[in-house]
mmCIF file of C-alpha atoms in Angstrom:
data_model
loop_
_atom_site.group_PDB
_atom_site.id
_atom_site.type_symbol
_atom_site.label_atom_id
_atom_site.label_comp_id
_atom_site.label_asym_id
_atom_site.label_seq_id
_atom_site.Cartn_x
_atom_site.Cartn_y
_atom_site.Cartn_z
ATOM 1 C CA MET A 1389 28.249 46.644 232.724
ATOM 2 C CA VAL A 1390 29.298 48.613 229.723
ATOM 3 C CA SER A 1391 31.263 46.969 226.930
ATOM 4 C CA PHE A 1392 32.590 48.440 223.703
ATOM 5 C CA ARG A 1393 31.591 46.107 220.949
ATOM 6 C CA PHE A 1394 30.660 46.885 217.347
ATOM 7 C CA LEU A 1395 28.423 44.106 216.273
ATOM 8 C CA PHE A 1396 25.231 45.165 214.491
ATOM 9 C CA LEU A 1397 24.208 47.714 211.782
ATOM 10 C CA PHE A 1398 21.079 49.350 213.101
ATOM 11 C CA SER A 1399 19.219 52.585 212.970
ATOM 12 C CA GLN A 1400 18.851 54.332 216.323
ATOM 13 C CA PRO A 1401 15.479 56.094 216.766
ATOM 14 C CA PRO A 1402 15.498 59.661 218.300
ATOM 15 C CA LYS A 1403 15.039 60.239 222.018
ATOM 16 C CA LEU A 1404 15.737 56.553 222.925
ATOM 17 C CA PRO A 1405 18.658 55.738 225.257
ATOM 18 C CA ILE A 1406 21.594 54.102 223.688
ATOM 19 C CA SER A 1407 20.991 50.413 224.184
ATOM 20 C CA ALA A 1408 23.107 47.450 225.166
ATOM 21 C CA ALA A 1409 24.631 44.718 223.202
ATOM 22 C CA SER A 1410 21.966 45.193 220.550
ATOM 23 C CA ASN A 1411 23.546 48.447 219.237
ATOM 24 C CA ALA A 1412 26.657 47.223 217.811
ATOM 25 C CA SER A 1413 28.860 46.178 214.877
ATOM 26 C CA ARG A 1414 32.541 45.198 214.568
ATOM 27 C CA ARG A 1415 32.759 47.006 211.253
ATOM 28 C CA PRO A 1416 35.103 49.944 211.523
ATOM 29 C CA PHE A 1417 33.971 53.588 211.163
ATOM 30 C CA SER A 1418 35.622 57.001 211.434
ATOM 31 C CA VAL A 1419 34.058 60.120 212.819
ATOM 32 C CA GLY A 1420 37.213 62.254 213.041
ATOM 33 C CA CYS A 1421 40.177 62.541 215.442
ATOM 34 C CA SER A 1422 38.174 63.266 218.524
ATOM 35 C CA ILE A 1423 36.184 60.015 218.541
ATOM 36 C CA ALA A 1424 39.411 58.083 217.583
ATOM 37 C CA ILE A 1425 41.100 59.636 220.659
ATOM 38 C CA ALA A 1426 38.202 58.862 222.899
ATOM 39 C CA THR A 1427 38.024 55.277 221.829
ATOM 40 C CA THR A 1428 41.764 54.723 222.071
ATOM 41 C CA ALA A 1429 41.808 56.173 225.703
ATOM 42 C CA VAL A 1430 38.917 53.886 226.760
ATOM 43 C CA THR A 1431 40.541 50.845 225.175
ATOM 44 C CA ALA A 1432 43.885 51.638 226.838
ATOM 45 C CA ALA A 1433 42.290 52.116 230.176
ATOM 46 C CA GLY A 1434 40.382 48.842 230.025
ATOM 47 C CA GLY A 1435 42.616 46.619 227.904
ATOM 48 C CA GLY A 1436 39.864 45.488 225.740
ATOM 49 C CA ILE A 1437 37.419 46.506 227.822
ATOM 50 C CA ALA A 1438 34.479 45.791 230.216
ATOM 51 C CA ILE A 1439 34.068 48.597 232.745
ATOM 52 C CA SER A 1440 31.505 49.252 235.403
ATOM 53 C CA ARG A 1441 28.733 51.810 234.687
ATOM 54 C CA ASN A 1442 29.673 53.885 237.765
ATOM 55 C CA PRO A 1443 28.495 57.528 237.879
ATOM 56 C CA ASN A 1444 31.270 58.358 240.327
ATOM 57 C CA ASN A 1445 33.846 57.494 237.726
ATOM 58 C CA PRO A 1446 34.609 60.856 236.103
ATOM 59 C CA PHE A 1447 36.604 59.261 233.255
ATOM 60 C CA LEU A 1448 33.924 56.899 232.258
ATOM 61 C CA GLN A 1449 31.202 59.464 232.620
ATOM 62 C CA ASP A 1450 33.048 61.971 230.417
ATOM 63 C CA ALA A 1451 33.594 59.261 227.779
ATOM 64 C CA LEU A 1452 29.949 58.180 227.774
ATOM 65 C CA ASN A 1453 28.795 61.775 227.702
ATOM 66 C CA PHE A 1454 31.119 62.582 224.657
ATOM 67 C CA LEU A 1455 30.047 59.407 222.651
ATOM 68 C CA THR A 1456 26.321 59.735 223.303
ATOM 69 C CA SER A 1457 26.239 63.436 222.518
ATOM 70 C CA ASN A 1458 27.993 63.073 219.318
ATOM 71 C CA PHE A 1459 25.709 60.299 218.204
ATOM 72 C CA SER A 1460 22.583 62.163 218.937
ATOM 73 C CA PRO A 1461 20.009 63.259 216.221
ATOM 74 C CA LYS A 1462 20.259 66.898 217.191
ATOM 75 C CA ASN A 1463 23.910 66.940 215.978
ATOM 76 C CA ASN A 1464 22.669 65.650 212.536
ATOM 77 C CA PHE A 1465 24.852 62.564 213.113
ATOM 78 C CA THR A 1466 23.862 58.954 213.473
ATOM 79 C CA PRO A 1467 26.391 55.985 213.851
ATOM 80 C CA LEU A 1468 27.128 54.137 210.668
ATOM 81 C CA TRP A 1469 28.157 50.760 211.926
ATOM 82 C CA GLY A 1470 27.768 50.733 215.580
ATOM 83 C CA SER A 1471 27.749 52.503 218.915
ATOM 84 C CA ILE A 1472 28.641 51.985 222.507
ATOM 85 C CA SER A 1473 26.484 49.225 224.136
ATOM 86 C CA LEU A 1474 24.922 49.437 227.481
ATOM 87 C CA ALA A 1475 23.562 46.496 229.426
ATOM 88 C CA ASP A 1476 19.874 47.241 229.379
ATOM 89 C CA ASN A 1477 19.368 45.345 226.010
ATOM 90 C CA SER A 1478 16.174 47.133 225.335
ATOM 91 C CA ALA A 1479 16.320 48.573 221.892
ATOM 92 C CA PRO A 1480 15.638 46.363 218.862
ATOM 93 C CA VAL A 1481 18.237 45.873 216.192
ATOM 94 C CA THR A 1482 17.612 46.490 212.518
ATOM 95 C CA GLU A 1483 18.989 44.416 209.677
ATOM 96 C CA SER A 1484 20.433 47.283 207.595
ATOM 97 C CA ARG A 1485 19.881 45.699 204.111
ATOM 98 C CA THR A 1486 16.273 44.881 204.656
ATOM 99 C CA GLY A 1487 15.033 47.219 207.356
ATOM 100 C CA MET A 1488 13.741 44.248 209.366
ATOM 101 C CA SER A 1489 13.714 44.819 213.107
ATOM 102 C CA PHE A 1490 14.588 42.251 215.805
ATOM 103 C CA PRO A 1491 13.912 42.499 219.471
ATOM 104 C CA ALA A 1492 17.192 42.338 221.641
ATOM 105 C CA VAL A 1493 15.484 39.839 224.118
ATOM 106 C CA LEU A 1494 13.037 37.116 223.017
ATOM 107 C CA LYS A 1495 10.838 35.026 225.404
ATOM 108 C CA ASP A 1496 12.175 37.048 228.447
ATOM 109 C CA SER A 1497 15.592 35.305 228.553
ATOM 110 C CA GLN A 1498 16.950 34.640 225.015
ATOM 111 C CA GLN A 1499 19.471 37.090 223.960
ATOM 112 C CA LEU A 1500 20.050 38.194 220.409
ATOM 113 C CA LEU A 1501 23.414 36.937 219.280
ATOM 114 C CA GLY A 1502 23.404 37.808 215.612
ATOM 115 C CA ILE A 1503 21.281 38.913 212.625
ATOM 116 C CA GLY A 1504 21.759 37.983 208.929
ATOM 117 C CA LEU A 1505 20.223 37.686 205.576
ATOM 118 C CA ARG A 1506 19.168 34.610 203.493
ATOM 119 C CA ARG A 1507 19.545 35.261 199.858
ATOM 120 C CA LYS A 1508 18.695 32.921 197.017
ATOM 121 C CA ALA A 1509 19.721 32.907 193.323
ATOM 122 C CA ILE A 1510 16.942 32.601 190.807
ATOM 123 C CA LEU A 1511 17.976 30.599 187.678
ATOM 124 C CA GLY A 1512 21.545 31.426 188.543
ATOM 125 C CA LEU A 1513 21.114 35.066 187.504
ATOM 126 C CA LYS A 1514 19.616 37.176 190.138
ATOM 127 C CA ASN A 1515 19.860 37.009 193.901
ATOM 128 C CA ILE A 1516 16.730 38.009 195.907
ATOM 129 C CA ASP A 1517 16.478 38.691 199.569
ATOM 130 C CA VAL A 1518 14.281 35.955 200.994
ATOM 131 C CA TYR A 1519 14.267 36.708 204.725
ATOM 132 C CA ALA A 1520 16.260 38.342 207.389
ATOM 133 C CA TYR A 1521 16.908 36.381 210.555
ATOM 134 C CA GLY A 1522 18.008 36.758 214.077
ATOM 135 C CA VAL A 1523 19.726 34.013 216.240
ATOM 136 C CA TYR A 1524 18.921 33.895 219.974
ATOM 137 C CA ALA A 1525 20.141 31.865 222.962
ATOM 138 C CA ASP A 1526 19.030 31.603 226.535
ATOM 139 C CA ASP A 1527 21.665 33.388 228.591
ATOM 140 C CA GLY A 1528 21.110 31.112 231.638
ATOM 141 C CA ASP A 1529 21.164 27.962 229.640
ATOM 142 C CA VAL A 1530 24.369 29.043 227.831
ATOM 143 C CA LYS A 1531 26.134 29.324 231.180
ATOM 144 C CA LYS A 1532 24.565 26.160 232.507
ATOM 145 C CA PHE A 1533 25.475 23.755 229.689
ATOM 146 C CA LEU A 1534 28.603 25.380 228.382
ATOM 147 C CA GLY A 1535 29.915 27.331 231.388
ATOM 148 C CA GLU A 1536 31.765 24.403 233.055
ATOM 149 C CA LYS A 1537 33.739 23.634 229.846
ATOM 150 C CA TYR A 1538 34.361 27.279 228.673
ATOM 151 C CA GLY A 1539 33.675 29.532 231.633
ATOM 152 C CA ALA A 1540 37.310 29.673 232.649
ATOM 153 C CA LEU A 1541 38.511 30.946 229.199
ATOM 154 C CA SER A 1542 38.834 34.498 228.271
ATOM 155 C CA THR A 1543 36.548 36.153 225.520
ATOM 156 C CA THR A 1544 39.678 36.410 223.363
ATOM 157 C CA GLU A 1545 40.352 32.646 223.792
ATOM 158 C CA LEU A 1546 36.635 31.805 222.849
ATOM 159 C CA LYS A 1547 36.346 33.848 219.773
ATOM 160 C CA GLY A 1548 36.357 31.622 216.716
ATOM 161 C CA ASN A 1549 36.446 28.361 218.857
ATOM 162 C CA LYS A 1550 34.957 25.826 216.340
ATOM 163 C CA GLN A 1551 34.293 23.333 219.093
ATOM 164 C CA LEU A 1552 32.244 25.882 220.991
ATOM 165 C CA ASP A 1553 30.029 26.394 217.907
ATOM 166 C CA LYS A 1554 29.595 22.557 217.753
ATOM 167 C CA ASP A 1555 28.722 22.217 221.406
ATOM 168 C CA LEU A 1556 26.162 25.007 221.206
ATOM 169 C CA MET A 1557 24.357 23.154 218.361
ATOM 170 C CA GLU A 1558 24.404 19.791 220.174
ATOM 171 C CA SER A 1559 23.604 21.112 223.685
ATOM 172 C CA ASP A 1560 20.185 21.474 225.241
ATOM 173 C CA VAL A 1561 20.513 25.228 225.180
ATOM 174 C CA ARG A 1562 17.065 26.806 224.489
ATOM 175 C CA MET A 1563 17.446 28.775 221.149
ATOM 176 C CA THR A 1564 15.379 30.357 218.549
ATOM 177 C CA VAL A 1565 16.014 31.331 215.016
ATOM 178 C CA ARG A 1566 13.563 34.087 213.988
ATOM 179 C CA LEU A 1567 13.008 34.546 210.249
ATOM 180 C CA GLN A 1568 11.236 37.625 208.905
ATOM 181 C CA ILE A 1569 10.006 37.491 205.391
ATOM 182 C CA VAL A 1570 11.476 39.981 203.019
ATOM 183 C CA TYR A 1571 10.358 38.756 199.624
ATOM 184 C CA GLY A 1572 6.705 39.680 199.306
ATOM 185 C CA LYS A 1573 5.913 37.016 196.676
ATOM 186 C CA LEU A 1574 7.151 34.031 198.648
ATOM 187 C CA SER A 1575 4.734 31.226 198.733
ATOM 188 C CA ILE A 1576 4.489 28.656 201.488
ATOM 189 C CA ARG A 1577 5.304 25.943 198.822
ATOM 190 C CA SER A 1578 8.592 27.803 198.077
ATOM 191 C CA VAL A 1579 9.344 27.623 201.871
ATOM 192 C CA ARG A 1580 8.686 23.896 201.949
ATOM 193 C CA ASN A 1581 10.872 23.293 198.935
ATOM 194 C CA ALA A 1582 13.622 25.447 200.395
ATOM 195 C CA PHE A 1583 13.687 23.641 203.741
ATOM 196 C CA GLU A 1584 13.456 20.308 202.004
ATOM 197 C CA GLU A 1585 16.545 21.091 200.099
ATOM 198 C CA SER A 1586 18.637 22.790 202.757
ATOM 199 C CA ILE A 1587 17.642 20.657 205.771
ATOM 200 C CA GLY A 1588 17.898 17.517 203.573
ATOM 201 C CA SER A 1589 21.516 18.429 202.765
ATOM 202 C CA ARG A 1590 22.280 18.804 206.417
ATOM 203 C CA LEU A 1591 20.670 15.446 207.396
ATOM 204 C CA LYS A 1592 23.002 13.834 204.720
ATOM 205 C CA LYS A 1593 25.942 15.786 206.145
ATOM 206 C CA PHE A 1594 25.301 14.292 209.523
ATOM 207 C CA GLY A 1595 25.005 10.749 208.117
ATOM 208 C CA THR A 1596 21.379 10.036 207.513
ATOM 209 C CA GLU A 1597 18.767 10.466 204.906
ATOM 210 C CA ASP A 1598 15.706 10.477 207.289
ATOM 211 C CA LYS A 1599 13.001 11.314 204.739
ATOM 212 C CA GLU A 1600 10.337 10.577 207.230
ATOM 213 C CA LEU A 1601 11.700 13.182 209.766
ATOM 214 C CA LEU A 1602 12.186 15.709 206.928
ATOM 215 C CA GLN A 1603 8.670 15.256 205.592
ATOM 216 C CA LYS A 1604 7.251 15.550 209.081
ATOM 217 C CA PHE A 1605 9.005 18.973 209.433
ATOM 218 C CA THR A 1606 8.167 20.364 205.997
ATOM 219 C CA SER A 1607 4.516 19.210 206.177
ATOM 220 C CA GLN A 1608 3.953 21.767 208.921
ATOM 221 C CA PHE A 1609 4.046 24.549 206.366
ATOM 222 C CA LYS A 1610 0.554 23.966 204.858
ATOM 223 C CA ASP A 1611 -0.785 25.601 201.857
ATOM 224 C CA GLU A 1612 -3.415 27.691 203.697
ATOM 225 C CA TYR A 1613 -0.598 29.775 205.349
ATOM 226 C CA LYS A 1614 0.230 33.037 203.779
ATOM 227 C CA LEU A 1615 3.494 34.844 204.078
ATOM 228 C CA PRO A 1616 3.375 38.466 203.082
ATOM 229 C CA ARG A 1617 6.373 40.695 203.755
ATOM 230 C CA GLY A 1618 7.001 40.986 207.360
ATOM 231 C CA SER A 1619 5.551 37.638 208.302
ATOM 232 C CA ILE A 1620 7.545 35.878 211.125
ATOM 233 C CA ILE A 1621 8.522 32.235 211.475
ATOM 234 C CA ASP A 1622 10.037 31.134 214.657
ATOM 235 C CA LEU A 1623 12.085 27.839 214.807
ATOM 236 C CA SER A 1624 12.678 27.255 218.538
ATOM 237 C CA ARG A 1625 14.673 24.556 220.101
ATOM 238 C CA GLU A 1626 13.140 23.936 223.618
ATOM 239 C CA GLN A 1627 14.570 21.794 226.237
ATOM 240 C CA GLY A 1628 14.504 18.098 225.574
ATOM 241 C CA TYR A 1629 15.447 18.886 221.942
ATOM 242 C CA VAL A 1630 11.944 19.726 220.959
ATOM 243 C CA LEU A 1631 11.745 21.983 217.780
ATOM 244 C CA ARG A 1632 8.674 24.188 217.948
ATOM 245 C CA THR A 1633 7.605 26.100 214.828
ATOM 246 C CA THR A 1634 5.328 29.095 214.924
ATOM 247 C CA ILE A 1635 4.060 31.313 212.100
ATOM 248 C CA ASP A 1636 3.076 34.893 213.209
ATOM 249 C CA GLY A 1637 2.752 33.647 216.852
ATOM 250 C CA VAL A 1638 0.555 30.637 215.987
ATOM 251 C CA GLU A 1639 2.035 27.208 216.676
ATOM 252 C CA VAL A 1640 2.084 24.937 213.540
ATOM 253 C CA GLY A 1641 3.855 21.944 215.073
ATOM 254 C CA SER A 1642 6.527 20.524 217.266
ATOM 255 C CA ILE A 1643 9.015 17.732 216.869
ATOM 256 C CA GLU A 1644 11.277 16.006 219.216
ATOM 257 C CA SER A 1645 14.528 15.412 217.452
ATOM 258 C CA LYS A 1646 18.006 16.282 218.396
ATOM 259 C CA LEU A 1647 19.156 15.696 214.772
ATOM 260 C CA LEU A 1648 16.536 17.953 213.398
ATOM 261 C CA CYS A 1649 17.434 20.741 215.799
ATOM 262 C CA ARG A 1650 21.061 20.428 214.999
ATOM 263 C CA SER A 1651 20.352 20.400 211.245
ATOM 264 C CA ILE A 1652 18.385 23.595 211.378
ATOM 265 C CA LEU A 1653 20.914 25.475 213.596
ATOM 266 C CA ASP A 1654 23.706 24.319 211.168
ATOM 267 C CA LEU A 1655 22.058 26.426 208.411
ATOM 268 C CA TYR A 1656 22.870 29.504 210.471
ATOM 269 C CA ILE A 1657 25.853 28.942 212.655
ATOM 270 C CA GLY A 1658 27.371 25.823 211.009
ATOM 271 C CA ASN A 1659 30.465 25.576 208.811
ATOM 272 C CA GLU A 1660 28.588 26.936 205.724
ATOM 273 C CA PRO A 1661 26.068 29.353 207.044
ATOM 274 C CA PHE A 1662 23.682 31.419 204.976
ATOM 275 C CA ASP A 1663 25.392 34.603 206.146
ATOM 276 C CA ARG A 1664 28.980 34.347 207.359
ATOM 277 C CA LYS A 1665 29.032 37.719 209.027
ATOM 278 C CA ALA A 1666 26.034 36.803 211.146
ATOM 279 C CA LYS A 1667 27.729 33.734 212.294
ATOM 280 C CA GLU A 1668 30.826 35.844 213.315
ATOM 281 C CA ASP A 1669 28.494 38.007 215.325
ATOM 282 C CA VAL A 1670 26.976 34.970 217.033
ATOM 283 C CA GLU A 1671 30.456 33.648 217.914
ATOM 284 C CA LEU A 1672 31.574 37.065 219.332
ATOM 285 C CA ASN A 1673 28.442 37.493 221.498
ATOM 286 C CA LEU A 1674 28.464 33.960 222.646
ATOM 287 C CA ALA A 1675 32.100 34.371 223.723
ATOM 288 C CA SER A 1676 31.107 37.652 225.606
ATOM 289 C CA LEU A 1677 28.319 35.617 227.450
ATOM 290 C CA LEU A 1678 30.728 32.928 228.582
ATOM 291 C CA GLY A 1679 34.179 34.679 228.745
ATOM 292 C CA LYS A 1680 35.844 36.359 231.609
#
């Protein structure tokens, strides 16, 4: 399937095929009258639009050829905020402000729904970029656990559905939040303190001050771990509400707790996320997975 969605800001390497939902951003861009006419024509034909990648369809093929040729490096032009997305989901997505790259698919079945940036104020004077992050969800689990309730709704009806966000956080859908360290001077102690503050506030939000649970999670980040720029921390909710934590591919602990899983996800897709644009992208892509 081919869908026209503009979700992510990314850099497209030369000689690679245009990728699926990973190559997107909803932010507007303008490349002149010709692209505007082509986009309008495709939108009018599809009504919003999900069309089959059929080589026998001359209209579709002409539109694809036009768009891909105009976005090619040989024309000295690269897309600013997005591109057509094709269903192979192969190319990674780059967080534009930091240059951190995220795979479009994680663990064979978890789809990238959105990417964002965690920033932190120092002494109330300066914001630093702490880490970029990507939010992933298992495609099959989304349809299994949420499809019965939401599968009959259209993508338009699902966009911005607050109950859908809540159900995703509370369901047993396998998800991963991947953090990629940007700030090169970040210490593991700072990570512990930051999680103690942010997750502690979420535990209170959900009606508890479970200090034992919070300490069990933060104690996984031991002093011997180093976090140079580019280090990867994966926070993965596995089935049975098990939160598994890895640092650069090495497991550092796992905790079975629905409350802890929900508290962590709330940092990224809850009512007060670290990056609101990233949450909007997650909502849009989640709607696309479920909607008709």
